[in-house]
Short mmCIF file of C-alpha atoms and ligand atoms in Angstrom, two decimals:
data_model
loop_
_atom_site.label_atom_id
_atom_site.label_comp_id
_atom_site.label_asym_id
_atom_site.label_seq_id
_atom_site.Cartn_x
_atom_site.Cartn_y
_atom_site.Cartn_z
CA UNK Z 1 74.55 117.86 109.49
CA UNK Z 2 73.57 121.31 108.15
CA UNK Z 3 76.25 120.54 105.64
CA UNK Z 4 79.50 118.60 105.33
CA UNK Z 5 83.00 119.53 104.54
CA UNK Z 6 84.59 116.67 103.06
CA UNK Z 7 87.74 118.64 103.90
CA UNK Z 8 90.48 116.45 102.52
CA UNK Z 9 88.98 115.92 99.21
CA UNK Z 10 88.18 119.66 98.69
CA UNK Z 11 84.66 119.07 98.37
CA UNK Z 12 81.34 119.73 100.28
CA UNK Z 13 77.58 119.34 100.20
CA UNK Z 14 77.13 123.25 100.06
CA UNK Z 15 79.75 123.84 97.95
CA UNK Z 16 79.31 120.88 95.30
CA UNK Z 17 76.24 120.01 93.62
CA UNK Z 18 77.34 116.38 94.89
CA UNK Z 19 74.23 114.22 92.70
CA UNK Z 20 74.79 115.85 89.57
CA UNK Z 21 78.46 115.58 89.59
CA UNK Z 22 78.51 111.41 90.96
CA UNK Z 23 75.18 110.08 90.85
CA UNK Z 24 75.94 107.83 88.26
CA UNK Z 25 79.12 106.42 89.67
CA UNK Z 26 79.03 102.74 89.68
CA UNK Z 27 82.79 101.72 90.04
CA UNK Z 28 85.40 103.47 92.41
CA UNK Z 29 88.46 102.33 91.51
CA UNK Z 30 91.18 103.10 93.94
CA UNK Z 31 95.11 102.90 94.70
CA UNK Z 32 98.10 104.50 96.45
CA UNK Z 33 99.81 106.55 92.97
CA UNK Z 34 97.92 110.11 92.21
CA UNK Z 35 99.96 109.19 88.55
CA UNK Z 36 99.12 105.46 88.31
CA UNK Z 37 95.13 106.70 89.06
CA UNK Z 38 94.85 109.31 86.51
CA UNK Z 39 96.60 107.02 83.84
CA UNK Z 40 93.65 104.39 85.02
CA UNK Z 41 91.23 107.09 84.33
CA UNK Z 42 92.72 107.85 80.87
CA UNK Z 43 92.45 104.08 80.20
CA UNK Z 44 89.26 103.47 80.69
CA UNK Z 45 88.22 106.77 78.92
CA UNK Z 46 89.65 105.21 75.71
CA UNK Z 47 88.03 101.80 76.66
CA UNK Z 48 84.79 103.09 76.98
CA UNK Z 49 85.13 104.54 73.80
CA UNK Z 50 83.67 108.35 75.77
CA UNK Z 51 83.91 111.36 73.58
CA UNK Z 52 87.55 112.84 73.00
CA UNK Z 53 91.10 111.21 74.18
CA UNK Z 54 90.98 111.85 77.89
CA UNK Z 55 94.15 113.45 77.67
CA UNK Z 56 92.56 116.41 79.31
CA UNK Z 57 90.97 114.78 82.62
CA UNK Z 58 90.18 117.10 85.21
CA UNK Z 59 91.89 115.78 88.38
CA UNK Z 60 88.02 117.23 91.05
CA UNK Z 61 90.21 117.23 94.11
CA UNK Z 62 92.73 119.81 92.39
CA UNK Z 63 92.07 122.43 95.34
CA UNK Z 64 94.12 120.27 97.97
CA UNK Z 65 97.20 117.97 96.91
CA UNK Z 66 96.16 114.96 99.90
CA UNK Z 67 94.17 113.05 97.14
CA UNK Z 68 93.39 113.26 93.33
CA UNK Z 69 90.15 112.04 91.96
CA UNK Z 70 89.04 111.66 88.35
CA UNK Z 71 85.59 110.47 86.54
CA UNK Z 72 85.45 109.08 83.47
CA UNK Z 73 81.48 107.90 82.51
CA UNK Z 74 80.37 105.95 85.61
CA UNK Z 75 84.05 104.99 86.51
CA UNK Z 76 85.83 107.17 89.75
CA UNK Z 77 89.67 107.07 90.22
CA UNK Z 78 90.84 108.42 93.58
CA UNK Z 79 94.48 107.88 94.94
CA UNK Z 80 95.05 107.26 98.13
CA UNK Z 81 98.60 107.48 99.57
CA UNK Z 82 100.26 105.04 101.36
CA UNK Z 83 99.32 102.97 104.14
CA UNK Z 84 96.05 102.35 106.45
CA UNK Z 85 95.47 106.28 107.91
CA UNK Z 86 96.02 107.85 104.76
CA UNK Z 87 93.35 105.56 102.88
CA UNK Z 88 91.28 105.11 105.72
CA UNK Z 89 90.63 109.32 105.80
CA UNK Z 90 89.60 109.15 102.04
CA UNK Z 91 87.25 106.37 102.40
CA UNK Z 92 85.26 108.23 105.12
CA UNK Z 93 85.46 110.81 102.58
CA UNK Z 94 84.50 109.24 99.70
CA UNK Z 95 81.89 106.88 101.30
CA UNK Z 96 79.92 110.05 102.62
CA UNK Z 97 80.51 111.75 99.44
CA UNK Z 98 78.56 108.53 97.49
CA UNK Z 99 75.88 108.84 100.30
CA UNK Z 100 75.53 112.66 99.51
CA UNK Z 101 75.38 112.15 95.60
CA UNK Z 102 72.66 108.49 96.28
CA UNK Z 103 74.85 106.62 93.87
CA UNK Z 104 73.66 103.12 94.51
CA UNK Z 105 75.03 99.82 93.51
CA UNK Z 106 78.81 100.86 94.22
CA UNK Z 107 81.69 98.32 93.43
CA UNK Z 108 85.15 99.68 94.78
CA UNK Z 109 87.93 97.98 93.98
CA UNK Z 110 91.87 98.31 95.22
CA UNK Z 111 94.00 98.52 92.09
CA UNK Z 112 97.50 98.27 93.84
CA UNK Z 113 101.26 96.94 94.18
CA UNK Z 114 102.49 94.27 96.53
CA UNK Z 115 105.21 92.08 97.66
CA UNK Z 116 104.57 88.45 96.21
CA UNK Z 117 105.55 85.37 98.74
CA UNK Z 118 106.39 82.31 96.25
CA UNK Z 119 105.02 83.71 93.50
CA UNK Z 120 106.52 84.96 89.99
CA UNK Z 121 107.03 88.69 90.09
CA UNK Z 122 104.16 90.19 87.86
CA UNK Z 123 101.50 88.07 89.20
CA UNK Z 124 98.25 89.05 89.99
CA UNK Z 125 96.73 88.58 93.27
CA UNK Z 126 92.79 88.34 93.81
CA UNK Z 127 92.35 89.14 97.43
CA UNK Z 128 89.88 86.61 98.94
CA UNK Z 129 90.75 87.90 102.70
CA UNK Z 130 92.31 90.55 104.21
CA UNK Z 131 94.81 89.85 107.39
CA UNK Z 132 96.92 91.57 109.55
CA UNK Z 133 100.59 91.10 110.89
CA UNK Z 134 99.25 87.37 112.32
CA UNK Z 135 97.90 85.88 109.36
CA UNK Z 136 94.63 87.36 111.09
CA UNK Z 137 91.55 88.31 109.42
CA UNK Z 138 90.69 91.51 111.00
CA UNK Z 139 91.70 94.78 111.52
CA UNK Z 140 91.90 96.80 114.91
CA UNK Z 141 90.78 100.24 115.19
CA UNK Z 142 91.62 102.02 118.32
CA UNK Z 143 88.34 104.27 118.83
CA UNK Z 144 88.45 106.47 122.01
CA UNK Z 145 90.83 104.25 123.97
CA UNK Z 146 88.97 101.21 122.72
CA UNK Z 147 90.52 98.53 120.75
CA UNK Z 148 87.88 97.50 118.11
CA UNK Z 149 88.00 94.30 115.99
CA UNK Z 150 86.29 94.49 112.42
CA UNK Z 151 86.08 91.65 109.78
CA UNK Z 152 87.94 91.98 106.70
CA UNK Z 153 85.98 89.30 104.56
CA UNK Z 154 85.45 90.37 101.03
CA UNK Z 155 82.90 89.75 98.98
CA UNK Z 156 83.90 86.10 97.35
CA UNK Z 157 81.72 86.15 94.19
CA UNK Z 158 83.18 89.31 93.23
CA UNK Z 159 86.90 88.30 94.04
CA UNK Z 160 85.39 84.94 91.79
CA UNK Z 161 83.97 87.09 88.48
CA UNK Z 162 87.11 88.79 88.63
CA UNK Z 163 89.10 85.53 88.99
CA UNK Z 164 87.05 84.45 85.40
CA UNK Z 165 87.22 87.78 83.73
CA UNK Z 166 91.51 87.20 84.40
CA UNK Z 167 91.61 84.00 82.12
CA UNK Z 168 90.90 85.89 79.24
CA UNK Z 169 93.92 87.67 79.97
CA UNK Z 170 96.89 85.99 78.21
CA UNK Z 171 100.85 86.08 79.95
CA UNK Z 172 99.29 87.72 83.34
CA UNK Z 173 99.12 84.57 86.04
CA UNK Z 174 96.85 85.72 88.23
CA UNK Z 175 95.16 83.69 91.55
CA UNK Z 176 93.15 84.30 94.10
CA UNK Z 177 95.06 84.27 97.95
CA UNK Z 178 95.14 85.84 101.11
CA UNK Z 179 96.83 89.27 101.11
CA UNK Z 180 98.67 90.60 104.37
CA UNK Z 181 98.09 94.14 105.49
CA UNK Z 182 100.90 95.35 107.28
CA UNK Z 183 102.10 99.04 109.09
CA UNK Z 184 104.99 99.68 107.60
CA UNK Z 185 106.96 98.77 104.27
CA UNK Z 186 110.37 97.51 106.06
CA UNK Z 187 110.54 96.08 109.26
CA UNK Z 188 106.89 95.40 109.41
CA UNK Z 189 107.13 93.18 106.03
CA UNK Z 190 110.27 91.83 107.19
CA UNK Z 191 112.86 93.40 105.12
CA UNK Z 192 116.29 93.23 105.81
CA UNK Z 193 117.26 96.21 104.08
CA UNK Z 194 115.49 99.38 105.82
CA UNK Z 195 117.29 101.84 107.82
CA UNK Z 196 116.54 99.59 111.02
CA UNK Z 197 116.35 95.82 111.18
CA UNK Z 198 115.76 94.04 113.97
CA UNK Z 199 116.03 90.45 112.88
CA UNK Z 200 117.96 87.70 111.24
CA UNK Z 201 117.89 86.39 107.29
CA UNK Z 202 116.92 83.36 108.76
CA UNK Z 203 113.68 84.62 111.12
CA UNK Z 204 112.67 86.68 108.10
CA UNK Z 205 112.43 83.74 105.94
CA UNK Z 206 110.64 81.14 108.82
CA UNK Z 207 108.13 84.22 109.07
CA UNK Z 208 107.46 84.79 105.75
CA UNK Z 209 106.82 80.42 105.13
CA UNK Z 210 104.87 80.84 107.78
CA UNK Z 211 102.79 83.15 106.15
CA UNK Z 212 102.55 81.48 102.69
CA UNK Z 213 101.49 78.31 104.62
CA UNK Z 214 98.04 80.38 106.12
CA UNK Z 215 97.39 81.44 102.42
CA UNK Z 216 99.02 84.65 101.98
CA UNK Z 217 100.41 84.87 98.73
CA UNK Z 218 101.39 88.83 98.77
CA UNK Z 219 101.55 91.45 101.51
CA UNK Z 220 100.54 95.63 101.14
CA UNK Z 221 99.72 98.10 103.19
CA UNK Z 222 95.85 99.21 103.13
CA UNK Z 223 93.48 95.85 102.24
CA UNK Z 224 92.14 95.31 106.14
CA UNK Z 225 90.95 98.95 106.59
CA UNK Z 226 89.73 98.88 102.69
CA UNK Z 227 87.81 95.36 103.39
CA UNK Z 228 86.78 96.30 106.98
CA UNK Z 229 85.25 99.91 106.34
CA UNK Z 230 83.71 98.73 102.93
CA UNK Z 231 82.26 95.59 104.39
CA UNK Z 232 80.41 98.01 106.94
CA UNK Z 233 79.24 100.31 104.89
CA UNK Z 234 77.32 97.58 102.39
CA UNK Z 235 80.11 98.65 99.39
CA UNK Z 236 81.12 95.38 97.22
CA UNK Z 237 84.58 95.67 97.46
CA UNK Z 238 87.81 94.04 96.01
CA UNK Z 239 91.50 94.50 96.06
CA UNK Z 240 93.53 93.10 93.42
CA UNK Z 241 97.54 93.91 93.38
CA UNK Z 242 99.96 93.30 91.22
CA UNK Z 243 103.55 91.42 92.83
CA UNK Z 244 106.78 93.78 92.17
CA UNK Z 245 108.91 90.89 93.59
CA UNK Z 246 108.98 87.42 95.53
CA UNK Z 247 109.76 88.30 99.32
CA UNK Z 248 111.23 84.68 99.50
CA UNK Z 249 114.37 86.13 97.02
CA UNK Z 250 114.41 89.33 97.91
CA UNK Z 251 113.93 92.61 99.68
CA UNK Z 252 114.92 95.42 97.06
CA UNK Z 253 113.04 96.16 94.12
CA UNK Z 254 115.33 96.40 91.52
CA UNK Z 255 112.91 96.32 87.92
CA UNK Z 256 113.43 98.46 85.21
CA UNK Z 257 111.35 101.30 84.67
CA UNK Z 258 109.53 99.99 81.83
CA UNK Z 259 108.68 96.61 83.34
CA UNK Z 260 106.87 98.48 86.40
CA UNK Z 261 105.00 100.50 84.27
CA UNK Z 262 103.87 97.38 82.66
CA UNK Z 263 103.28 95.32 86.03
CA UNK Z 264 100.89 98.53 87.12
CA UNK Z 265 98.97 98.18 83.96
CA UNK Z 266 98.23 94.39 84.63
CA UNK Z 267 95.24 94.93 87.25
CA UNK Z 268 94.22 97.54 85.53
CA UNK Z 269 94.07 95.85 82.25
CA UNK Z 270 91.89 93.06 84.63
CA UNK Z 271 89.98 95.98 85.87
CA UNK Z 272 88.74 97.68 82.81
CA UNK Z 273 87.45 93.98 81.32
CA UNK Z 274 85.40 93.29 84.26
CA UNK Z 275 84.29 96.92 84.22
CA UNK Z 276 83.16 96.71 80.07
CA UNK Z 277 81.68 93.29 80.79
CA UNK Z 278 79.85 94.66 83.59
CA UNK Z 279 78.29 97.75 81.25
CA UNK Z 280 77.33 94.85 78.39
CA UNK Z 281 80.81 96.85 76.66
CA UNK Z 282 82.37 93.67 75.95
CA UNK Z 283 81.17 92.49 73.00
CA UNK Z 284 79.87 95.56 70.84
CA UNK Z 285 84.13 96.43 71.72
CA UNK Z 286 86.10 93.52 70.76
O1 R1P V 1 100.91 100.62 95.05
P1 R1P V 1 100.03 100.99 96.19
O2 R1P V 1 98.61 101.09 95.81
O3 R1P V 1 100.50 102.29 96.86
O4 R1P V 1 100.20 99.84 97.29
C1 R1P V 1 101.40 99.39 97.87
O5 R1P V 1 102.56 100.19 97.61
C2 R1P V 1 102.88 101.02 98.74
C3 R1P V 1 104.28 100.71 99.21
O6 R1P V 1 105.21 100.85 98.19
C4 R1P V 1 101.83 100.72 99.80
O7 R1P V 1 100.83 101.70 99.76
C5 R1P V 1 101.33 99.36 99.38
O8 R1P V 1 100.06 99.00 99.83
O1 URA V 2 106.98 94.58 98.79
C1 URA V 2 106.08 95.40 98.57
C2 URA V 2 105.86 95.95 97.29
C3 URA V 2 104.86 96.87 97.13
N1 URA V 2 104.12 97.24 98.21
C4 URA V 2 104.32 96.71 99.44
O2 URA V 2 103.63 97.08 100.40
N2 URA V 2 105.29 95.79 99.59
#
């Protein structure tokens, strides 16, 4: 193409100077909150000890309100809404945009939220493999009026450093598990409590065992796209969420304030060590 419009991030080959602004990118860090990504950005601003508090962090995508983006030294945060079409528009995005700025040597990694199955709220889920609705590991992508099945493997040794880099993490349990990708946040995760429900107490509960028995330890709404679309396009990608409940108890999350804020910060927290240990930060910082 003569040029490209990457329309939804309000940037474009003709319009940006797309190498000089994120040629050195070398992680994308990325989740569904525009807040919870520029507080990330402001975090690892400080972390990386970069000049002046961060405070002031330019969100790049400011000319459209679909997606924000920040950079802080070689570290991107984008948002991406909720679900597997809103994040799967931004990663076309923001994979061409890499290509167009010949970053190289790209780890992306899913900072998110979840729903835990038999697992302490506040845990900290390593994804090892993305699956859909059937404990599946793929994801479907209707293309003209083709079904197409990609894999949704991700890449193990990474989803293992970051496994390591978590024990040096006091009070945040954190494991590695299957994580199911679902369509919708009620009916589709089997909650009882959205405007529709379909289904019994008791079906939502044999599903949901049935689930933690093929290895899925917490359910979201983006990882098979994120792990299918990466995996294609060469990226080293992971997803690691943090569990706002255990499905098993309960449908309604009911925490304070406070204690989300903190629950956010605990892949982050993860995030930023592997990041610093990556750089050689680690020990010049502590
Ligand atoms: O916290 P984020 O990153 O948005 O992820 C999870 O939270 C949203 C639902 O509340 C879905 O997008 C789900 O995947
Ligand atoms: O239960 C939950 C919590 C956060 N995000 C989800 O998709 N499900």
């Amino acid at each position: 193409m003569d040029e490209d419009i990457l329309y939804h991030l309000d940037l474009g080959t003709k319009t940006h100077n797309l190498p000089a602004m994120f040629g050195d990118v070398k992680f994308v860090c990325v989740g569904g909150s525009p807040n919870r990504m520029k507080a990330f950005a402001q975090f690892m601003h400080k972390e990386l000890r970069l000049e002046g508090d961060g405070e002031d962090i330019e969100d790049i995508c400011a000319g459209t309100d679909r997606y924000c983006m920040f950079k802080t030294g070689p570290v991107l945060s984008v948002s991406h809404g909720m679900g597997i079409p809103s994040i799967s528009i931004m990663l076309h995005e923001l994979i061409k945009l890499l290509h167009h700025a010949h970053c190289c040597d790209v780890t992306i990694i899913r900072i998110g939220t979840s729903g835990g199955i038999g697992i302490a709220p506040g845990s900290v889920v390593i994804t090892d493999t993305a699956v859909d609705s059937f404990f599946k590991p793929r994801f479907e992508q209707v293309i003209l009026d083709n079904v197409v099945t990609r894999s949704t493997e991700l890449d193990k040794e990474l989803a293992n450093d970051l496994f390591n880099c978590s024990r040096e993490i006091p009070n945040v349990p954190t494991l590695i598990g299957h994580t199911m990708c679902t369509y919708d946040f009620y009916e589709g995760q089997g909650r009882l409590d959205g405007a529709l429900c379909s289904f019994s107490r008791e079906k939502k509960l044999d599903y949901l065992k049935r689930a933690y028995r093929a290895g899925v330890r917490n359910i979201e709404m983006e990882s098979t796209v994120f792990a299918a679309m990466c995996g294609l396009c060469g990226l080293r990608a992971a997803v690691v969420c943090v569990t706002l409940l255990d499905r098993l108890e309960s449908d309604q999350i009911n925490l304070s304030h406070d204690v989300l804020v903190e629950y956010q910060q605990r892949p982050q927290l993860l995030i930023s060590n592997f990041i610093k240990k990556q750089l050689g930060l680690c020990d010049q910082m502590s």
